[in-house]
Amino acid sequence: MFTIRAQFALVVLGIAIALLTRTLSRDKITFPHPQSVLANITLSHSEDAVSRLSQLIKHRTVSDSQSAESHARHPEQLRLAREHLQKSYPSIWKHLTVETVAEFSLLIRWQGSNTALNPVLFVSHLDVVPATEGDSSEWSRPPFGGDIHDNFIWGRGAMDLKFMVIALLEAVTHLLESGWTKPERTLYLAFGHDEEVGGDLGAGAMASLLASRGVTLDFVVDEGGPILVDGLPSLLRTPTQIALVGTAEKGYNSILANVSGQGGHAMTPPTDHSTVPAIMSSLVQSVDQTPPTPQLVPPVTHFMQALAPACPNPFLRFILRHCENRLFGPLLARLLTLSSPNTAAVARTTVGVTRMNTGSADNVLPDSGSVMFNFRLLPGHTLDYPLQYLRNHLGKFSSRIRLQQVGGQKAREATPVSSPSSEQFKIVARAIYETVQPKQGIVAAPHLMTGASDSRHYLDITANGVYRFFPLFMNLTAGDVSRVHGIDERIKVDDFLQAIKVYIRMIQLACGDRNGSSVQ
């Protein structure tokens, strides 16, 4: 339920919309996606595909940037995973070029017949985050067991992201076996081994290798937005499924606020709120009470405009279509910040306190302390924005606070926004529409990713954008989001097999003759 402030914002919107009734009366509902012909794709080795994913999950390919020089906590597990893939997909190792990069990452090239065309890259990763095992584990099934139970494949990596590795390899194998022996446009598959800790050694090395060879990519498809099988009923009031295609990622920066003051004995603390902990608390409270101003920017505006045709409410449909309007935009942005943390994250640059350090003894007033602020930047905000924002919150003790940018190599502005009107976006959307056709309809919508992916390493060698989408079917109402990096990660067998079909069609459309019969 919306808060009173949110309800007030809706009232204001309603008054504004009432002035546009005549326009609204002529605004007709359209079906949320083109009437596409369902692609005729029959998988011949479904059980084998499920077994291969199950086996890959059993390998504990945990990445670790703190204690492992190669970012691999168990290097032998990555080697075993690679051996498993080579044994499972002999036709790929025979007919395509497979390279091991940075010891553990895999770069696969399927040479196209027309070398004048820029290649297409599909990105995934082999590594996973840790999972608790043994008696202290809260998992229903062993996190590295790869169990197939109740029509689900269980284990760490089932959703993030081993299913995508296997689905892509299955798709390529299917195309090889069906006689599609040579695409017109070269296809690359890049499977990194340290995405979960930044991807510098895996994707970073593969991107550098491609750049050194003079490769310019047409576009990139990486992990990103899933398919929301229950849609967004709170927004659309309809069960239309939504395929989120990430066209940008938020930026990242961290600022350390170093606070100094006069220490002393704890039995005689000052009465003017000037202790280091008091100054730190005041700064944190100020930031918490006055977060960055909400605003709607692309691709969030693109997302709302894409959803508009699926919205049955004419008033809301009009707002979504005109979300860039000077009146509707700010009000809608404010409404998003009041709805939930997830929606607030796409409507503003966010700031979170991640660490507070001060004090050394329970009877001593500290003379120094620090607060770490982590920012996730909207497109359009520079790396200087966090410093500018925090300077406005220093208050009367500003002379005792020194701000230090500590984002290091992780600091980055938001990625460029890839076009939702491009041929490349339409290829991704068409593959979805021709393979996923639920009764309630589906719409492919541009999306702002609040996290990061390996795709950012390939931006400098990509001509026509990055599209961050994977055919992972998620039910928000059932809490599927919490399973990613959480407990009881799993993927439904039928959904995994459907993902293979999506990639088969996407590869056909991306690397076949885009004007010919191979993409019909």
Coordinates of C-alpha atoms in Angstrom, one line a residue, residues 40-476:
N40 CA 9.4 -23.9 -34.4
I41 CA 12.2 -25.1 -32.2
T42 CA 12.3 -28.7 -30.9
L43 CA 15.0 -29.7 -28.5
S44 CA 16.4 -33.3 -29.1
H45 CA 18.6 -33.7 -26.0
S46 CA 16.5 -32.1 -23.1
E47 CA 17.4 -34.7 -20.5
D48 CA 21.1 -34.4 -21.4
A49 CA 21.0 -30.6 -21.1
V50 CA 19.5 -30.8 -17.6
S51 CA 22.1 -33.3 -16.5
R52 CA 24.9 -31.1 -17.8
L53 CA 23.7 -28.1 -15.8
S54 CA 23.3 -30.3 -12.8
Q55 CA 26.9 -31.5 -13.1
L56 CA 28.3 -28.0 -13.6
I57 CA 26.6 -26.8 -10.4
K58 CA 28.5 -29.5 -8.5
H59 CA 31.8 -27.8 -9.2
R60 CA 32.5 -25.2 -6.5
T61 CA 33.7 -22.4 -8.8
V62 CA 33.6 -19.7 -6.1
S63 CA 35.4 -16.5 -6.9
D64 CA 37.4 -14.7 -4.3
S65 CA 39.3 -11.4 -4.7
Q66 CA 40.6 -11.3 -1.2
S67 CA 42.6 -14.4 -0.7
A68 CA 43.1 -15.8 -4.2
E69 CA 45.5 -14.2 -6.7
S70 CA 43.6 -15.7 -9.6
H71 CA 40.3 -14.8 -8.0
A72 CA 39.6 -18.5 -7.9
R73 CA 39.1 -19.9 -4.4
H74 CA 39.3 -23.5 -5.7
P75 CA 41.3 -23.4 -9.0
E76 CA 40.9 -27.1 -9.5
Q77 CA 37.2 -26.8 -9.5
L78 CA 37.3 -24.4 -12.4
R79 CA 39.6 -26.8 -14.3
L80 CA 37.1 -29.6 -13.7
A81 CA 34.3 -27.4 -14.8
R82 CA 36.2 -26.7 -18.1
E83 CA 36.8 -30.4 -18.6
H84 CA 33.1 -31.1 -18.0
L85 CA 32.1 -28.6 -20.7
Q86 CA 34.7 -29.9 -23.2
K87 CA 33.5 -33.5 -22.7
S88 CA 29.8 -32.4 -22.9
Y89 CA 30.1 -30.4 -26.1
P90 CA 32.6 -32.1 -28.4
S91 CA 31.1 -30.5 -31.5
I92 CA 31.9 -27.0 -30.2
W93 CA 35.5 -27.9 -29.3
K94 CA 35.8 -29.5 -32.8
H95 CA 34.2 -27.0 -35.1
L96 CA 34.6 -23.7 -33.2
T97 CA 37.7 -22.0 -31.8
V98 CA 37.9 -22.3 -28.0
E99 CA 40.6 -20.4 -26.1
T100 CA 41.4 -20.4 -22.4
V101 CA 42.1 -16.9 -21.3
A102 CA 43.7 -15.8 -17.9
E103 CA 43.9 -19.5 -17.0
F104 CA 40.2 -20.1 -16.3
S105 CA 38.0 -18.0 -18.6
L106 CA 36.7 -19.3 -21.9
L107 CA 36.5 -17.4 -25.2
I108 CA 34.7 -19.2 -28.0
R109 CA 34.5 -18.0 -31.6
W110 CA 32.1 -19.3 -34.3
Q111 CA 33.6 -17.7 -37.5
G112 CA 31.0 -16.2 -39.8
S113 CA 30.9 -16.3 -43.6
N114 CA 30.9 -12.5 -44.0
T115 CA 34.0 -11.1 -42.3
A116 CA 32.9 -7.5 -43.2
L117 CA 30.2 -7.7 -40.5
N118 CA 31.0 -6.9 -36.9
P119 CA 30.7 -9.9 -34.6
V120 CA 28.1 -10.4 -31.8
L121 CA 29.1 -11.3 -28.3
F122 CA 27.1 -13.3 -25.7
V123 CA 28.6 -13.0 -22.2
S124 CA 28.1 -15.2 -19.1
H125 CA 30.3 -16.4 -16.2
L126 CA 31.4 -19.6 -14.6
D127 CA 32.0 -18.4 -11.1
V128 CA 29.5 -18.2 -8.2
V129 CA 29.2 -16.6 -4.8
P130 CA 29.9 -18.7 -1.7
A131 CA 27.2 -20.8 -0.1
T132 CA 27.1 -22.3 3.4
E133 CA 27.3 -26.1 3.5
G134 CA 27.0 -28.8 6.1
D135 CA 24.9 -28.9 9.3
S136 CA 24.8 -25.1 9.6
S137 CA 23.3 -24.7 6.1
E138 CA 19.7 -23.5 5.7
W139 CA 19.4 -24.9 2.2
S140 CA 16.6 -27.4 1.5
R141 CA 19.0 -29.2 -0.9
P142 CA 22.8 -29.2 -0.9
P143 CA 24.0 -25.9 -2.5
F144 CA 26.6 -27.8 -4.6
G145 CA 24.6 -30.9 -5.1
G146 CA 23.0 -30.1 -8.4
D147 CA 20.0 -32.0 -7.3
I148 CA 17.1 -32.5 -9.7
H149 CA 14.0 -32.5 -7.5
D150 CA 10.4 -31.5 -7.8
N151 CA 11.0 -30.4 -11.5
F152 CA 13.7 -28.0 -10.3
I153 CA 17.5 -28.0 -10.7
W154 CA 18.9 -26.9 -7.3
G155 CA 22.2 -25.3 -6.3
R156 CA 24.5 -22.3 -6.4
G157 CA 24.7 -21.1 -10.0
A158 CA 21.3 -22.5 -11.1
M159 CA 20.1 -18.9 -11.5
D160 CA 23.3 -16.9 -11.4
L161 CA 24.7 -17.9 -13.9
K162 CA 25.6 -21.4 -14.8
F163 CA 22.2 -22.0 -16.4
M164 CA 23.1 -19.3 -19.0
V165 CA 26.5 -21.0 -19.8
I166 CA 24.8 -24.3 -20.5
A167 CA 21.9 -22.8 -22.3
L168 CA 24.2 -20.9 -24.7
L169 CA 26.3 -24.0 -25.4
E170 CA 23.2 -26.1 -25.9
A171 CA 21.9 -23.5 -28.3
V172 CA 25.1 -23.5 -30.4
T173 CA 25.2 -27.3 -30.4
H174 CA 21.5 -27.4 -31.6
L175 CA 22.3 -25.1 -34.4
L176 CA 25.4 -27.1 -35.4
E177 CA 23.5 -30.3 -35.4
S178 CA 20.5 -28.8 -37.3
G179 CA 22.7 -27.9 -40.3
W180 CA 23.3 -24.2 -39.4
T181 CA 27.0 -24.9 -39.7
K182 CA 28.2 -21.4 -40.4
P183 CA 26.5 -18.1 -39.4
E184 CA 26.8 -15.1 -41.6
R185 CA 28.1 -12.9 -38.7
T186 CA 30.8 -14.2 -36.4
L187 CA 29.5 -15.2 -32.9
Y188 CA 31.6 -15.0 -29.7
L189 CA 30.8 -16.5 -26.4
A190 CA 32.8 -15.2 -23.4
F191 CA 32.6 -17.0 -20.1
G192 CA 34.4 -15.2 -17.3
H193 CA 35.7 -16.8 -14.1
D194 CA 35.5 -13.8 -11.7
E195 CA 32.4 -11.8 -12.5
E196 CA 31.2 -11.9 -8.9
V197 CA 34.3 -10.0 -7.8
G198 CA 34.4 -7.5 -10.6
G199 CA 35.5 -9.5 -13.7
D200 CA 38.9 -7.7 -14.1
L201 CA 40.9 -10.9 -14.6
G202 CA 38.3 -12.7 -16.7
A203 CA 36.1 -10.5 -18.8
G204 CA 38.7 -7.7 -18.5
A205 CA 41.4 -9.9 -20.0
M206 CA 39.1 -11.2 -22.8
A207 CA 38.1 -7.7 -23.7
S208 CA 41.7 -6.6 -23.9
L209 CA 42.5 -9.6 -26.1
L210 CA 39.7 -8.8 -28.5
A211 CA 40.8 -5.2 -28.6
S212 CA 44.4 -6.2 -29.4
R213 CA 43.1 -8.2 -32.4
G214 CA 41.2 -5.2 -33.7
V215 CA 37.8 -6.7 -33.0
T216 CA 34.8 -4.3 -33.0
L217 CA 31.6 -5.9 -31.8
D218 CA 28.2 -5.1 -33.3
F219 CA 26.5 -5.5 -29.9
V220 CA 26.7 -7.5 -26.7
V221 CA 24.1 -9.6 -24.8
D222 CA 24.9 -10.3 -21.2
E223 CA 23.0 -11.2 -18.0
G224 CA 20.7 -8.6 -16.8
G225 CA 16.9 -8.3 -16.5
P226 CA 14.8 -11.5 -16.1
I227 CA 11.3 -12.3 -17.3
L228 CA 8.8 -11.3 -14.5
V229 CA 6.2 -14.0 -14.8
D230 CA 3.8 -12.2 -12.5
G231 CA 4.5 -8.9 -14.1
L232 CA 4.1 -5.7 -12.1
P233 CA 0.4 -5.9 -11.0
S234 CA 0.9 -3.0 -8.5
L235 CA 1.8 -0.7 -11.4
L236 CA -0.1 -2.1 -14.4
R237 CA -3.1 -3.8 -12.6
T238 CA -2.7 -6.6 -15.2
P239 CA -0.7 -9.9 -15.1
T240 CA 1.2 -9.1 -18.4
Q241 CA 4.7 -10.7 -18.1
I242 CA 7.6 -8.3 -18.5
A243 CA 11.0 -9.1 -20.0
L244 CA 13.5 -6.6 -18.6
V245 CA 16.2 -5.7 -21.1
G246 CA 18.9 -3.7 -19.4
T247 CA 20.1 -0.9 -21.6
A248 CA 22.3 0.8 -18.9
E249 CA 23.9 0.1 -15.6
K250 CA 24.1 2.6 -12.7
G251 CA 27.5 4.1 -11.8
Y252 CA 29.5 3.4 -8.6
N253 CA 31.5 5.5 -6.2
S254 CA 32.4 5.4 -2.5
I255 CA 33.3 8.4 -0.3
L256 CA 35.0 8.2 3.1
A257 CA 34.1 10.9 5.5
N258 CA 37.0 11.3 8.0
V259 CA 35.9 13.0 11.2
S260 CA 38.4 14.6 13.7
G261 CA 37.7 16.1 17.1
Q262 CA 39.0 16.5 20.6
G263 CA 39.1 13.3 22.6
G264 CA 39.1 13.0 26.3
H265 CA 37.8 11.1 29.3
A266 CA 34.2 9.7 28.9
M267 CA 33.2 10.9 32.3
T268 CA 33.1 14.6 31.1
P269 CA 31.7 14.6 27.6
P270 CA 31.1 18.0 25.9
T271 CA 27.5 19.3 25.9
D272 CA 27.6 21.0 22.4
H273 CA 27.3 17.7 20.4
S274 CA 30.9 18.1 19.2
T275 CA 32.2 14.6 19.9
V276 CA 33.3 12.6 16.9
P277 CA 30.5 10.1 17.2
A278 CA 27.9 13.0 17.5
I279 CA 29.3 14.6 14.3
M280 CA 29.2 11.3 12.5
S281 CA 25.7 10.6 13.7
S282 CA 24.6 14.1 12.6
L283 CA 26.1 13.6 9.1
V284 CA 24.5 10.2 8.7
Q285 CA 21.1 11.5 9.9
S286 CA 21.2 14.4 7.5
V287 CA 22.0 12.1 4.5
D288 CA 19.3 9.7 5.6
Q289 CA 16.6 12.4 5.9
T290 CA 17.6 14.2 2.7
P291 CA 18.6 11.7 0.0
P292 CA 19.5 12.8 -3.6
T293 CA 16.6 14.4 -5.5
P294 CA 14.5 11.8 -7.4
Q295 CA 14.4 12.2 -11.2
L296 CA 13.4 10.2 -14.2
V297 CA 16.1 9.7 -16.8
P298 CA 16.5 7.2 -19.6
P299 CA 16.3 4.2 -19.6
V300 CA 13.7 4.5 -16.8
T301 CA 11.6 6.7 -19.0
H302 CA 12.0 4.2 -21.8
F303 CA 10.8 1.5 -19.5
M304 CA 7.6 3.3 -18.6
Q305 CA 6.8 4.2 -22.2
A306 CA 7.3 0.6 -23.2
L307 CA 4.8 -0.5 -20.5
A308 CA 2.2 2.1 -21.3
P309 CA 0.4 0.0 -24.0
A310 CA -0.1 -2.9 -21.5
C311 CA -1.7 -0.6 -18.9
P312 CA -5.5 -0.9 -18.9
N313 CA -6.0 2.3 -16.8
P314 CA -6.3 5.2 -19.3
F315 CA -5.1 7.7 -16.8
L316 CA -2.0 5.8 -15.8
R317 CA -1.4 4.8 -19.4
F318 CA -1.3 8.5 -20.3
I319 CA 1.2 9.3 -17.5
L320 CA 3.5 6.4 -18.5
R321 CA 3.5 7.6 -22.1
H322 CA 4.3 11.1 -21.1
C323 CA 6.6 10.4 -18.2
E324 CA 9.2 12.9 -19.7
N325 CA 6.7 15.7 -19.2
R326 CA 7.9 18.5 -16.8
L327 CA 4.8 18.0 -14.7
F328 CA 4.4 14.2 -14.7
G329 CA 8.1 13.3 -14.5
P330 CA 9.0 14.7 -11.1
L331 CA 5.7 13.6 -9.6
L332 CA 6.1 10.1 -11.0
A333 CA 9.7 10.0 -9.8
R334 CA 8.6 11.0 -6.3
L335 CA 5.9 8.3 -6.4
L336 CA 8.5 5.6 -7.2
T337 CA 10.7 6.6 -4.3
L338 CA 7.7 6.2 -1.9
S339 CA 6.7 2.8 -3.3
S340 CA 9.6 0.5 -2.5
P341 CA 13.4 0.4 -2.2
N342 CA 13.6 -1.4 -5.6
T343 CA 11.6 1.3 -7.4
A344 CA 13.4 4.1 -5.5
A345 CA 16.7 2.8 -6.7
V346 CA 15.8 3.5 -10.4
A347 CA 14.4 7.0 -9.6
R348 CA 17.4 8.5 -7.9
T349 CA 21.1 8.2 -7.2
T350 CA 21.2 6.2 -4.0
V351 CA 23.5 6.5 -1.1
G352 CA 24.0 4.0 1.6
V353 CA 26.2 4.0 4.8
T354 CA 28.2 0.8 4.6
R355 CA 30.8 1.3 7.5
M356 CA 31.2 3.4 10.6
N357 CA 34.4 3.2 12.6
T358 CA 35.4 5.1 15.8
G359 CA 36.6 4.5 19.3
S360 CA 39.2 2.3 21.0
A361 CA 38.0 2.0 24.6
D362 CA 34.8 2.2 26.5
N363 CA 36.0 5.0 28.8
V364 CA 37.7 7.2 26.1
L365 CA 36.1 9.8 23.8
P366 CA 37.5 9.1 20.4
D367 CA 39.4 11.8 18.6
S368 CA 38.8 10.4 15.1
G369 CA 36.3 8.3 13.2
S370 CA 35.1 7.6 9.7
V371 CA 31.9 6.9 7.7
M372 CA 31.8 5.1 4.4
F373 CA 29.1 6.2 1.9
N374 CA 28.4 4.1 -1.2
F375 CA 26.8 5.8 -4.1
R376 CA 25.0 4.2 -7.1
L377 CA 24.9 6.9 -9.8
L378 CA 22.1 7.6 -12.2
P379 CA 23.0 8.2 -15.8
G380 CA 24.1 11.8 -16.1
H381 CA 25.7 12.0 -12.7
T382 CA 29.4 12.3 -12.7
L383 CA 31.9 10.9 -10.2
D384 CA 32.1 14.3 -8.6
Y385 CA 28.4 14.2 -7.7
P386 CA 28.8 12.3 -4.4
L387 CA 31.3 14.9 -3.2
Q388 CA 29.1 17.8 -4.2
Y389 CA 26.1 16.1 -2.5
L390 CA 27.9 15.4 0.8
R391 CA 29.4 18.9 1.1
N392 CA 25.8 20.1 1.4
H393 CA 25.4 18.0 4.5
L394 CA 28.5 18.8 6.5
G395 CA 26.8 21.4 8.7
K396 CA 28.5 23.6 11.3
F397 CA 31.3 21.1 11.9
S398 CA 32.4 21.1 8.3
S399 CA 35.9 22.0 9.3
R400 CA 36.2 18.7 11.2
I401 CA 35.1 16.5 8.2
R402 CA 37.4 15.6 5.3
L403 CA 35.8 13.9 2.4
Q404 CA 37.9 11.4 0.5
Q405 CA 37.0 9.5 -2.7
V406 CA 37.9 5.9 -2.2
G407 CA 36.1 4.2 -5.0
G408 CA 39.4 3.4 -6.7
Q409 CA 39.2 1.3 -9.8
K410 CA 35.6 0.4 -9.0
A411 CA 34.6 4.0 -9.4
R412 CA 32.7 4.5 -12.6
E413 CA 29.9 6.6 -14.0
A414 CA 26.8 5.0 -15.4
T415 CA 27.2 3.2 -18.7
P416 CA 25.9 4.8 -21.9
V417 CA 22.2 4.1 -22.5
S418 CA 21.8 1.7 -25.4
S419 CA 19.0 2.6 -27.8
P420 CA 15.6 0.8 -27.4
S421 CA 14.8 1.7 -31.0
S422 CA 17.9 0.1 -32.5
E423 CA 18.0 -3.0 -34.7
Q424 CA 19.9 -4.7 -32.0
F425 CA 17.3 -4.2 -29.3
K426 CA 14.6 -5.4 -31.7
I427 CA 16.6 -8.6 -32.3
V428 CA 16.6 -9.3 -28.5
A429 CA 12.9 -8.4 -28.2
R430 CA 11.9 -10.4 -31.3
A431 CA 13.7 -13.5 -30.0
I432 CA 11.6 -13.2 -26.8
Y433 CA 8.3 -12.6 -28.6
E434 CA 8.9 -15.6 -30.9
T435 CA 9.7 -18.1 -28.1
V436 CA 7.9 -16.9 -25.0
Q437 CA 4.1 -16.4 -25.6
P438 CA 2.2 -16.7 -22.3
K439 CA -1.6 -16.3 -22.4
Q440 CA -1.5 -13.1 -20.5
G441 CA 0.9 -11.5 -23.0
I442 CA 4.5 -10.3 -22.6
V443 CA 6.3 -7.0 -23.2
A444 CA 10.0 -6.5 -23.6
A445 CA 10.9 -3.3 -21.8
P446 CA 14.2 -1.3 -21.5
H447 CA 15.5 -1.4 -18.0
L448 CA 18.1 0.4 -15.7
M449 CA 20.3 -2.1 -13.9
T450 CA 21.2 -1.1 -10.4
G451 CA 24.0 -3.7 -10.2
A452 CA 27.0 -4.3 -12.5
S453 CA 27.8 -7.1 -15.0
D454 CA 30.9 -8.2 -17.0
S455 CA 29.5 -6.4 -20.1
R456 CA 31.0 -3.1 -19.0
H457 CA 34.5 -4.5 -19.8
Y458 CA 33.4 -4.7 -23.5
L459 CA 31.9 -1.2 -23.9
D460 CA 35.0 0.3 -25.6
I461 CA 35.0 -2.3 -28.4
T462 CA 31.2 -2.3 -29.0
A463 CA 29.6 -0.3 -31.8
N464 CA 25.9 -0.6 -31.2
G465 CA 25.2 -1.1 -27.5
V466 CA 24.9 -3.6 -24.7
Y467 CA 21.6 -5.4 -24.0
R468 CA 21.5 -7.1 -20.6
F469 CA 18.9 -9.8 -20.6
F470 CA 18.7 -13.4 -19.7
P471 CA 15.7 -15.7 -20.0
L472 CA 15.4 -16.4 -16.3
F473 CA 11.7 -16.7 -15.4
M474 CA 11.2 -15.1 -12.0
N475 CA 8.1 -14.7 -9.8
L476 CA 8.5 -11.6 -7.6

